[in-house]
Coordinates of C-alpha atoms in Angstrom, one line a residue:
Chain A
X1 CA -49.7 143.0 147.0
X2 CA -50.7 141.6 143.8
X3 CA -49.1 143.3 140.8
X4 CA -52.0 145.7 139.2
X5 CA -50.4 146.9 136.2
X6 CA -52.8 144.6 134.2
X7 CA -55.9 146.2 136.3
X8 CA -54.4 150.0 135.3
X9 CA -53.9 149.1 132.0
X10 CA -57.4 147.7 131.5
X11 CA -58.3 150.7 132.9
X12 CA -56.4 152.9 129.9
X13 CA -58.2 150.6 127.6
X14 CA -61.8 151.5 129.1
X15 CA -60.9 155.4 129.5
X16 CA -59.6 155.4 126.0
X17 CA -62.8 153.7 124.5
X18 CA -65.2 154.8 126.6
X19 CA -64.1 158.4 127.3
X20 CA -61.6 159.8 124.8
X21 CA -62.8 158.3 121.7
X22 CA -66.6 159.2 122.0
X23 CA -65.4 162.8 122.3
X24 CA -63.3 162.9 119.2
X25 CA -64.8 164.5 116.2
X26 CA -66.2 161.8 113.9
X27 CA -64.9 163.9 110.9
X28 CA -61.2 163.6 112.1
X29 CA -60.8 159.9 111.1
X30 CA -56.7 160.2 111.8
X31 CA -57.5 160.8 115.7
X32 CA -60.1 158.3 115.6
X33 CA -57.8 156.1 113.9
X34 CA -55.0 156.7 116.4
X35 CA -57.3 156.3 119.4
X36 CA -58.3 152.9 118.1
X37 CA -54.3 151.5 117.6
X38 CA -53.5 152.9 120.8
X39 CA -56.4 151.1 122.7
X40 CA -55.1 147.7 120.4
X41 CA -51.7 148.3 121.7
X42 CA -52.4 148.5 124.9
X43 CA -54.2 145.5 124.7
X44 CA -51.4 143.9 123.1
X45 CA -49.2 144.9 125.9
X46 CA -51.4 143.2 128.5
X47 CA -51.9 139.8 127.0
X48 CA -48.2 140.0 126.0
X49 CA -46.6 141.7 129.3
X50 CA -46.4 138.0 131.5
X51 CA -44.4 136.8 128.1
X52 CA -41.8 139.3 127.8
X53 CA -38.8 137.4 129.5
X54 CA -39.8 134.2 128.1
X55 CA -39.7 135.4 124.7
X56 CA -36.5 137.1 125.3
X57 CA -34.8 134.0 126.8
X58 CA -36.3 132.0 124.3
X59 CA -35.0 134.5 121.5
X60 CA -31.6 134.2 123.0
X61 CA -31.6 130.2 123.2
X62 CA -32.6 129.7 119.4
X63 CA -29.8 132.5 118.5
X64 CA -27.5 130.5 120.6
X65 CA -28.4 126.8 119.2
X66 CA -28.0 128.3 115.8
X67 CA -24.9 129.9 116.9
X68 CA -23.6 126.5 118.2
X69 CA -24.4 124.8 114.9
X70 CA -22.0 127.1 113.2
X71 CA -19.3 126.8 115.7
X72 CA -17.2 124.1 113.5
X73 CA -17.3 125.8 110.1
X74 CA -16.7 128.9 111.4
X75 CA -13.2 127.7 112.4
X76 CA -12.6 127.3 108.6
X77 CA -14.6 130.5 107.5
X78 CA -13.9 133.0 110.0
X79 CA -11.1 132.0 112.5
X80 CA -10.4 134.9 113.7
X81 CA -14.2 135.7 114.8
X82 CA -14.5 132.4 116.7
X83 CA -13.2 133.1 119.9
X84 CA -15.8 136.1 120.1
X85 CA -19.0 134.3 119.2
X86 CA -18.0 131.2 121.2
X87 CA -17.7 133.9 124.2
X88 CA -21.1 134.9 123.3
X89 CA -22.7 131.0 123.1
X90 CA -20.9 130.9 126.9
X91 CA -22.4 134.3 128.1
X92 CA -26.1 133.3 126.5
X93 CA -25.8 129.7 128.2
X94 CA -24.8 131.3 131.8
X95 CA -27.9 133.9 131.6
X96 CA -30.2 131.0 130.6
X97 CA -29.3 129.2 134.0
X98 CA -29.5 132.2 135.7
X99 CA -33.1 132.9 136.9
X100 CA -32.1 136.1 137.9
X101 CA -30.7 138.1 134.5
X102 CA -32.2 141.0 133.5
X103 CA -34.1 141.6 130.4
X104 CA -31.7 144.4 129.4
X105 CA -28.6 141.7 129.7
X106 CA -30.6 139.1 127.6
X107 CA -31.7 141.0 124.9
X108 CA -28.3 142.5 124.4
X109 CA -26.9 138.8 124.0
X110 CA -29.1 138.0 121.7
X111 CA -28.7 140.9 119.5
X112 CA -24.7 140.2 119.6
X113 CA -25.4 136.9 119.0
X114 CA -27.4 137.8 115.8
X115 CA -25.2 140.2 114.6
X116 CA -21.9 137.9 114.7
X117 CA -24.1 135.4 113.0
X118 CA -25.1 138.0 110.2
X119 CA -21.7 139.0 110.2
X120 CA -20.5 135.2 109.1
X121 CA -23.6 135.0 106.7
X122 CA -22.0 138.1 104.8
X123 CA -18.4 136.4 105.1
X124 CA -19.7 133.9 103.2
X125 CA -20.5 135.5 100.3
X126 CA -17.8 135.2 98.1
X127 CA -16.8 131.9 99.5
X128 CA -17.6 128.8 97.6
X129 CA -16.6 126.0 100.3
X130 CA -18.8 123.6 101.7
X131 CA -18.2 125.0 105.2
X132 CA -19.6 128.2 103.9
X133 CA -22.7 126.5 102.1
X134 CA -22.9 124.3 105.8
X135 CA -23.0 127.6 107.6
X136 CA -25.6 128.8 105.2
X137 CA -28.1 125.9 105.7
X138 CA -27.5 126.2 109.5
X139 CA -28.9 129.6 109.2
X140 CA -31.8 128.9 107.4
X141 CA -32.4 125.3 109.2
X142 CA -32.7 127.3 112.8
X143 CA -34.3 130.5 111.2
X144 CA -38.1 129.0 111.1
X145 CA -38.4 128.6 115.2
X146 CA -37.3 132.3 115.6
X147 CA -39.5 133.6 113.0
X148 CA -42.3 131.6 114.7
X149 CA -41.7 132.7 117.9
X150 CA -41.9 136.4 116.6
X151 CA -45.2 135.7 114.4
X152 CA -46.8 133.8 117.4
X153 CA -45.8 137.3 119.4
X154 CA -47.0 139.8 117.2
X155 CA -50.2 137.8 116.1
X156 CA -52.6 139.9 117.7
X157 CA -51.6 142.8 116.2
X158 CA -53.8 141.2 113.2
X159 CA -51.5 141.0 109.9
X160 CA -51.3 137.5 109.8
X161 CA -53.8 136.3 107.2
X162 CA -54.2 132.7 108.6
X163 CA -53.5 133.6 112.3
X164 CA -55.0 129.9 113.4
X165 CA -51.9 128.2 111.4
X166 CA -49.6 130.6 114.0
X167 CA -48.9 128.3 117.2
X168 CA -49.9 130.1 120.8
X169 CA -46.9 131.9 122.4
X170 CA -46.9 129.8 125.3
X171 CA -46.2 127.1 123.5
X172 CA -43.1 128.1 122.3
X173 CA -41.7 128.2 125.8
X174 CA -39.8 125.3 127.2
X175 CA -42.1 124.0 129.9
X176 CA -40.4 125.5 132.9
X177 CA -41.4 128.6 131.7
Chain B
X1 CA -34.3 142.3 121.3
X2 CA -34.4 146.2 121.3
X3 CA -32.3 147.3 124.4
X4 CA -29.2 147.5 122.8
X5 CA -30.3 149.5 119.6
X6 CA -32.1 152.1 122.0
X7 CA -28.5 153.6 122.7
X8 CA -27.3 156.2 120.1
X9 CA -26.4 155.3 116.8
X10 CA -24.8 156.9 113.7
X11 CA -28.0 156.1 111.6
X12 CA -29.8 158.5 113.7
X13 CA -27.6 161.2 113.2
X14 CA -25.5 160.4 109.4
X15 CA -22.5 162.3 108.5
X16 CA -22.2 163.9 105.3
X17 CA -19.3 161.4 104.9
X18 CA -21.1 158.3 105.4
X19 CA -24.6 159.5 103.4
X20 CA -21.7 159.8 100.4
X21 CA -20.2 156.4 101.1
X22 CA -23.7 154.6 101.1
X23 CA -24.2 156.3 97.8
X24 CA -21.1 155.2 96.6
X25 CA -21.7 151.2 98.0
X26 CA -25.1 150.8 96.6
X27 CA -25.5 152.6 92.9
X28 CA -29.2 152.7 92.3
X29 CA -31.4 154.5 89.8
X30 CA -31.0 158.2 90.2
X31 CA -34.5 159.5 91.1
X32 CA -34.2 157.1 94.2
X33 CA -30.6 158.2 95.3
X34 CA -32.3 161.7 95.2
X35 CA -35.1 160.6 97.6
X36 CA -32.9 158.5 99.9
X37 CA -30.4 161.1 100.0
X38 CA -32.8 163.6 101.1
X39 CA -34.1 161.3 103.7
X40 CA -30.7 161.0 105.6
X41 CA -30.2 165.0 105.2
X42 CA -33.6 165.7 106.8
X43 CA -33.1 162.7 109.5
X44 CA -30.8 165.2 111.2
X45 CA -33.6 168.1 111.4
X46 CA -35.5 168.0 114.4
X47 CA -38.9 166.6 114.5
X48 CA -41.6 168.8 114.3
X49 CA -44.8 167.2 115.1
X50 CA -47.0 170.3 114.8
X51 CA -46.1 171.1 111.3
X52 CA -48.6 168.2 110.1
X53 CA -51.6 169.5 111.9
X54 CA -54.5 170.2 110.2
X55 CA -54.2 174.3 110.6
X56 CA -50.4 173.9 110.1
X57 CA -51.1 172.4 106.8
X58 CA -54.0 174.6 105.4
X59 CA -51.5 177.6 106.1
X60 CA -49.2 175.8 104.0
X61 CA -51.3 175.0 101.4
X62 CA -52.5 178.6 101.2
X63 CA -48.9 179.9 100.6
X64 CA -48.4 177.2 97.8
X65 CA -51.6 178.0 96.1
X66 CA -50.9 181.6 96.3
X67 CA -47.9 181.0 94.1
X68 CA -49.5 178.6 91.9
X69 CA -52.9 180.7 91.1
X70 CA -53.1 184.0 89.8
X71 CA -56.7 184.8 91.3
X72 CA -58.4 184.5 94.6
X73 CA -59.5 180.9 95.3
X74 CA -61.4 179.3 98.4
X75 CA -60.7 176.2 100.6
X76 CA -63.3 174.3 102.1
X77 CA -64.1 170.8 103.9
X78 CA -60.7 170.0 104.2
X79 CA -60.6 166.3 105.7
X80 CA -57.9 163.6 106.9
X81 CA -57.8 160.7 104.2
X82 CA -56.9 157.0 106.0
X83 CA -55.9 154.0 104.4
X84 CA -52.2 153.9 104.2
X85 CA -49.1 153.9 106.4
X86 CA -46.7 155.6 104.4
X87 CA -47.8 158.9 103.4
X88 CA -50.1 162.0 104.6
X89 CA -53.3 162.3 102.7
X90 CA -55.8 165.5 102.9
X91 CA -59.2 165.9 100.9
X92 CA -60.4 169.4 100.4
X93 CA -62.5 171.2 97.7
X94 CA -60.9 174.2 95.8
X95 CA -62.9 177.2 94.2
X96 CA -60.9 179.0 91.7
X97 CA -60.8 180.6 88.2
X98 CA -58.7 179.8 85.1
X99 CA -58.8 181.9 82.3
X100 CA -62.1 183.5 83.8
X101 CA -64.1 180.2 83.9
X102 CA -65.1 179.1 87.4
X103 CA -63.5 176.2 88.5
X104 CA -64.7 173.6 91.5
X105 CA -62.8 170.6 92.3
X106 CA -62.2 168.2 94.9
X107 CA -58.9 167.5 95.4
X108 CA -56.5 165.1 97.2
X109 CA -53.0 166.5 98.6
X110 CA -50.4 163.5 99.4
X111 CA -47.2 164.5 101.2
X112 CA -44.2 162.6 102.4
X113 CA -44.1 162.7 106.4
X114 CA -41.0 163.7 107.9
X115 CA -39.6 160.7 107.3
X116 CA -41.3 157.6 105.2
X117 CA -41.5 154.2 105.7
X118 CA -41.2 154.5 101.6
X119 CA -38.8 157.6 100.6
X120 CA -40.3 157.9 97.6
X121 CA -40.7 160.6 94.5
X122 CA -43.5 162.3 94.6
X123 CA -42.6 163.4 90.6
X124 CA -42.3 160.2 89.5
X125 CA -46.0 160.1 90.9
X126 CA -46.8 163.0 89.0
X127 CA -45.1 161.3 85.3
X128 CA -47.0 158.0 85.8
X129 CA -50.5 159.5 86.7
X130 CA -50.2 161.7 83.6
X131 CA -48.9 158.7 81.7
X132 CA -51.5 156.3 82.4
X133 CA -54.6 159.0 81.9
X134 CA -55.6 157.7 79.0
X135 CA -54.9 154.1 79.7
X136 CA -56.4 153.6 83.5
X137 CA -58.7 155.3 85.6
X138 CA -56.1 157.3 87.5
X139 CA -56.6 160.8 89.0
X140 CA -55.6 164.1 87.2
X141 CA -52.8 165.7 88.7
X142 CA -52.8 169.7 89.3
X143 CA -50.0 170.7 91.0
X144 CA -46.7 169.3 92.0
X145 CA -44.5 170.6 95.1
X146 CA -41.7 168.5 94.3
X147 CA -39.2 169.4 97.1
X148 CA -41.5 170.6 99.7
X149 CA -40.6 174.6 99.2
X150 CA -44.0 176.2 99.8
X151 CA -45.2 172.5 101.7
X152 CA -43.7 171.2 104.8
X153 CA -42.4 168.1 102.3
X154 CA -43.0 167.4 98.9
X155 CA -46.0 167.0 97.7
X156 CA -48.6 166.1 94.9
X157 CA -52.2 167.5 94.4
X158 CA -54.5 165.7 91.9
X159 CA -58.3 164.8 91.6
X160 CA -60.3 163.4 94.1
X161 CA -61.7 160.3 92.6
X162 CA -65.0 158.6 94.0
X163 CA -64.4 155.0 95.3
X164 CA -64.3 152.8 98.6
X165 CA -61.1 150.5 98.7
X166 CA -63.3 147.8 101.2
X167 CA -66.3 146.1 100.7
X168 CA -68.5 147.9 103.4
X169 CA -69.8 144.3 104.6
X170 CA -66.1 143.0 105.2
X171 CA -64.0 143.8 108.3
X172 CA -61.6 146.8 107.0
X173 CA -58.0 145.5 107.3
X174 CA -55.0 147.8 107.8
X175 CA -53.6 149.6 104.7
X176 CA -56.0 146.8 102.9
X177 CA -53.3 143.3 103.5
X178 CA -55.1 140.6 103.2
X179 CA -58.3 142.1 102.5
X180 CA -61.3 140.0 101.4
X181 CA -64.0 140.4 98.8
X182 CA -67.4 138.6 98.7
X183 CA -68.0 136.5 96.0
X184 CA -70.3 138.3 93.7
X185 CA -68.3 141.3 94.2
X186 CA -64.9 139.1 93.1
X187 CA -66.4 138.3 89.8
X188 CA -66.9 142.0 89.0
X189 CA -63.6 143.2 90.4
X190 CA -61.1 140.2 89.4
X191 CA -61.4 140.9 86.0
X192 CA -60.9 144.4 86.0
X193 CA -57.9 143.9 88.6
X194 CA -56.2 141.3 86.0
X195 CA -56.9 144.0 82.9
X196 CA -55.3 146.7 84.8
X197 CA -51.9 145.0 85.4
X198 CA -51.7 143.8 82.3
X199 CA -52.1 147.4 80.6
X200 CA -49.4 148.6 83.5
X201 CA -46.8 145.9 81.9
X202 CA -47.8 146.3 78.2
X203 CA -47.8 149.7 77.9
X204 CA -44.8 151.9 76.0
X205 CA -42.8 153.6 78.6
X206 CA -41.1 155.7 75.7
X207 CA -45.0 157.1 74.9
X208 CA -44.7 159.4 77.4
X209 CA -42.5 161.7 80.1
X210 CA -41.3 159.3 82.2
X211 CA -37.7 161.0 82.6
X212 CA -37.7 160.7 86.0
X213 CA -37.3 157.1 85.6
X214 CA -34.1 154.9 84.9
X215 CA -34.9 152.6 81.9
X216 CA -32.7 149.6 82.7
X217 CA -30.5 147.4 79.8
X218 CA -32.3 144.8 78.2
X219 CA -30.7 141.1 78.5
X220 CA -28.7 142.2 81.6
X221 CA -29.1 141.7 85.2
X222 CA -29.0 145.8 85.7
X223 CA -32.3 145.9 87.0
X224 CA -32.2 143.6 89.6
X225 CA -29.0 144.8 90.7
X226 CA -30.2 148.5 91.1
X227 CA -32.8 147.4 93.0
X228 CA -31.2 145.0 95.0
X229 CA -28.6 148.1 95.9
X230 CA -31.6 150.2 97.1
X231 CA -33.0 147.6 99.3
X232 CA -29.3 147.0 100.9
X233 CA -28.7 150.8 100.8
X234 CA -31.8 151.3 103.1
X235 CA -30.9 148.5 105.1
X236 CA -27.5 150.0 106.0
X237 CA -29.4 153.5 106.5
X238 CA -32.4 152.0 108.9
X239 CA -31.7 149.3 110.5
X240 CA -32.0 148.8 114.6
X241 CA -30.5 145.3 114.8
X242 CA -28.9 142.6 112.8
X243 CA -31.2 139.6 111.5
X244 CA -29.2 137.1 109.9
X245 CA -32.1 135.7 107.6
X246 CA -31.9 138.9 105.6
X247 CA -28.0 138.5 105.0
X248 CA -29.1 135.2 103.9
X249 CA -31.7 136.4 101.4
X250 CA -29.4 138.7 100.5
X251 CA -26.8 136.3 99.4
X252 CA -29.4 134.0 97.6
X253 CA -30.0 137.0 95.5
X254 CA -27.0 138.4 94.2
X255 CA -26.3 134.5 93.2
X256 CA -29.7 134.1 91.4
X257 CA -29.8 138.1 89.8
X258 CA -32.2 137.4 87.0
X259 CA -31.6 139.0 83.4
X260 CA -34.5 141.3 81.9
X261 CA -36.0 140.3 79.0
X262 CA -38.1 143.4 78.4
X263 CA -38.7 146.4 80.7
X264 CA -42.0 147.2 81.5
X265 CA -43.5 149.8 83.5
X266 CA -44.2 148.5 87.3
X267 CA -47.0 149.9 89.7
X268 CA -45.0 148.6 92.9
X269 CA -47.7 147.7 94.9
X270 CA -50.6 146.5 92.9
X271 CA -52.7 144.6 95.0
X272 CA -56.2 145.2 97.3
X273 CA -56.1 148.2 99.0
X274 CA -54.7 150.5 96.2
X275 CA -57.6 150.6 94.0
X276 CA -61.0 152.6 94.6
X277 CA -64.3 150.9 93.6
X278 CA -67.8 152.0 93.5
X279 CA -69.4 149.0 95.6
X280 CA -73.1 149.2 93.8
X281 CA -71.5 148.6 90.1
X282 CA -68.5 146.9 90.9
X283 CA -66.5 149.0 88.6
X284 CA -62.7 150.4 89.6
X285 CA -62.7 153.7 89.5
X286 CA -59.2 154.9 90.4
X287 CA -55.4 153.1 90.3
X288 CA -53.6 154.9 93.2
X289 CA -50.3 154.5 94.9
X290 CA -47.8 154.0 92.5
X291 CA -45.1 155.1 94.6
X292 CA -43.1 152.1 94.4
X293 CA -43.2 151.9 90.8
X294 CA -40.4 151.9 88.4
X295 CA -39.3 150.4 85.1
X296 CA -38.3 146.5 85.2
X297 CA -39.3 143.0 85.5
X298 CA -43.0 142.7 85.1
X299 CA -42.2 139.7 87.6
X300 CA -41.7 142.0 90.1
X301 CA -45.2 142.9 90.1
X302 CA -46.5 139.9 89.6
X303 CA -44.1 138.4 92.7
X304 CA -45.9 141.3 94.9
X305 CA -49.2 140.8 93.7
X306 CA -49.5 137.0 94.1
X307 CA -47.8 137.1 98.0
X308 CA -49.8 135.0 100.4
X309 CA -50.1 138.3 103.0
X310 CA -51.6 140.2 99.9
X311 CA -54.3 137.4 99.9
X312 CA -56.8 135.2 101.2
X313 CA -58.1 131.6 101.1
X314 CA -61.7 130.9 99.1
X315 CA -64.5 129.9 101.3
X316 CA -63.1 126.3 100.3
X317 CA -60.3 126.6 102.3
X318 CA -57.9 125.1 100.2
X319 CA -58.0 127.8 97.1
X320 CA -55.7 130.7 97.0
X321 CA -57.4 134.2 96.3
X322 CA -54.4 136.7 94.7
X323 CA -55.1 139.8 96.3
X324 CA -58.7 138.6 97.8
X325 CA -59.7 138.0 94.3
X326 CA -58.5 135.6 91.7
X327 CA -57.5 132.2 92.4
X328 CA -53.6 131.8 91.7
X329 CA -53.5 129.7 88.8
X330 CA -56.1 131.5 86.9
X331 CA -54.2 134.6 87.5
X332 CA -50.8 133.8 86.0
X333 CA -52.7 131.3 83.2
X334 CA -54.9 135.0 82.1
X335 CA -52.1 136.8 82.5
X336 CA -50.0 135.0 80.2
X337 CA -53.1 134.9 77.6
X338 CA -54.1 138.7 78.1
X339 CA -50.6 140.2 78.0
X340 CA -48.7 137.5 75.4
X341 CA -45.8 137.7 78.1
X342 CA -44.7 134.7 79.8
X343 CA -44.2 134.1 83.2
X344 CA -40.7 132.3 84.0
X345 CA -41.1 130.5 87.3
X346 CA -37.2 131.2 88.1
X347 CA -38.0 135.0 87.9
X348 CA -41.2 135.1 89.4
X349 CA -39.0 132.9 92.9
X350 CA -36.6 135.5 92.7
X351 CA -38.7 138.3 92.7
X352 CA -40.6 136.4 95.4
X353 CA -37.6 136.6 97.7
X354 CA -36.9 139.9 96.8
X355 CA -40.2 141.1 97.6
X356 CA -40.6 139.6 100.9
X357 CA -37.1 141.3 101.8
X358 CA -38.4 144.2 100.9
X359 CA -41.2 143.7 103.1
X360 CA -38.4 142.7 106.3
X361 CA -36.8 145.8 105.4
X362 CA -39.8 148.1 105.4
X363 CA -41.5 146.6 108.3
X364 CA -38.5 145.7 110.8
X365 CA -35.9 148.3 109.5
X366 CA -37.4 151.2 107.7
X367 CA -40.4 151.0 110.4
X368 CA -38.5 151.1 113.6
X369 CA -36.4 153.5 112.6
X370 CA -39.0 156.0 111.9
X371 CA -40.9 154.8 115.2
X372 CA -37.8 155.6 116.9
X373 CA -37.0 159.3 115.6
X374 CA -41.0 159.8 115.9
X375 CA -41.1 161.4 112.1
X376 CA -44.9 160.5 111.4
X377 CA -48.4 161.3 112.2
X378 CA -49.3 157.9 112.2
X379 CA -46.4 156.6 114.6
X380 CA -48.6 154.1 116.2
X381 CA -49.9 152.2 112.9
X382 CA -46.0 152.0 111.3
X383 CA -45.0 150.4 114.6
X384 CA -47.9 147.6 114.4
X385 CA -46.1 146.8 111.1
X386 CA -43.2 144.7 112.6
X387 CA -45.6 141.6 112.4
X388 CA -45.1 141.6 108.9
X389 CA -41.6 141.1 108.7
X390 CA -41.6 138.1 110.7
X391 CA -44.1 136.8 108.7
X392 CA -42.3 137.6 105.6
X393 CA -39.0 136.7 106.7
X394 CA -40.8 133.4 107.4
X395 CA -41.8 133.4 103.9
X396 CA -38.5 133.7 102.8
X397 CA -37.1 130.5 104.5
X398 CA -40.0 128.5 102.9
X399 CA -38.7 130.2 99.4
X400 CA -35.1 129.2 99.9
X401 CA -35.4 126.0 101.8
X402 CA -35.4 123.7 98.2
X403 CA -31.9 125.8 97.0
X404 CA -30.1 124.5 100.4

């Protein structure tokens, strides 16, 4: 049996646009706008649904790569926190290589990595050492790839002023995805 | 990356002790402090979307007018106003009598939702509209319900002014962000746009009642620090997940706090979408949405207005148009010439980073929390703002690249 969810969601959009919107009082622009935005959100979901897992995996991988780049300097700046970050890197790597890893675990791991890196950046604030500067540089160096992934994910929401400059979402996943 | 954040967190049910700790850790302007404290105290109240239906608001408005007007009155033609993502706005016509003289006025009620993307002060909005009455086309304020005594939330009622925010022959952008204008309209609107900003920044804030605003010390970093603290406090209050770029930008801002040379009144959201114009004549008829305004560094407004997200490219595909209206170079040089105020590239850069950080804050932290808690009448729109946050994070990376 094929997955029919996309077909059902398309029906939701048609129902909204062809049945519900025409029945809304034209003097109620709030209701009309909400209905239009809901239809747009369902279209967004239809387009993004096939990529949900790949996107989460890729974001986790990008945070993992960022974290790996921080390990040597973290030993100097925040040694007590290093084992926990290393554990999280190992967990991310295991999840990356596990074809059955669930979305919840992947997202939780990415979130934990981001939290540990954010805390490390905060701990560098009053540290004048070269290691602290290298940590900040590494975060800055790795962040554009994460931004690009999320901008590509959200480009359909219509807020990008130059959407043609945003790479298509599948092009940002490794070829095996 | 939202799974873990769906678990209950303390931000959904802030304790009074935690709110006090945030107030202590992030001192900001007194009126902003009052608004943010109110936001957190009200966050604990259950969400009641029914309070914001048209019939409920009509009843609440009648209770308010009963208290404000002596004699009978009539409300008619009440309808929703669209265009923004942070406030509830209704237009209505009021007929009443004042000192025996019949009054007939189209009005706008602008009210906070249960929790807004920007928890701002209606008192400040009233003061700033009143201040600019003789300087710019702004609406006359009729009434204020400062703390939501009669209405469900704090609200201001002001004169409805005619005009449109977007050209009818162009694609309408949500909240006017990135709006484009045809060349003939740019020629008419561009100079007025620039002149309005100059008038705002050169107005003498001492010549009127702006008592809800704090005047920061000149030749100090006080202003920049107060507003960085405000951003950090909201980040603490609202975020659902961590974002290393945010923390990196905060580090950079802390190390680069600029000295204020001259306090100016700031609009706070000076861009297309926040003025109305007459499409036939190309005349600007109203300046609105001063809610983010404060007294501070003019570079804050200049950096905001010139954000890439708020403008677009001209037909040549190369010239960046500020707010879709004025070429960037022309905008900056004309501003200096008309205002007599210099533009310092270092401060402009500081506020570009700061403004992008504010947008990341609103789109990735406040919008997320508001939607999670179901606090507005248009949560679907608020949820869609997330895309802006990642574009702004990218802008931060581009800006910081040269300094690391």
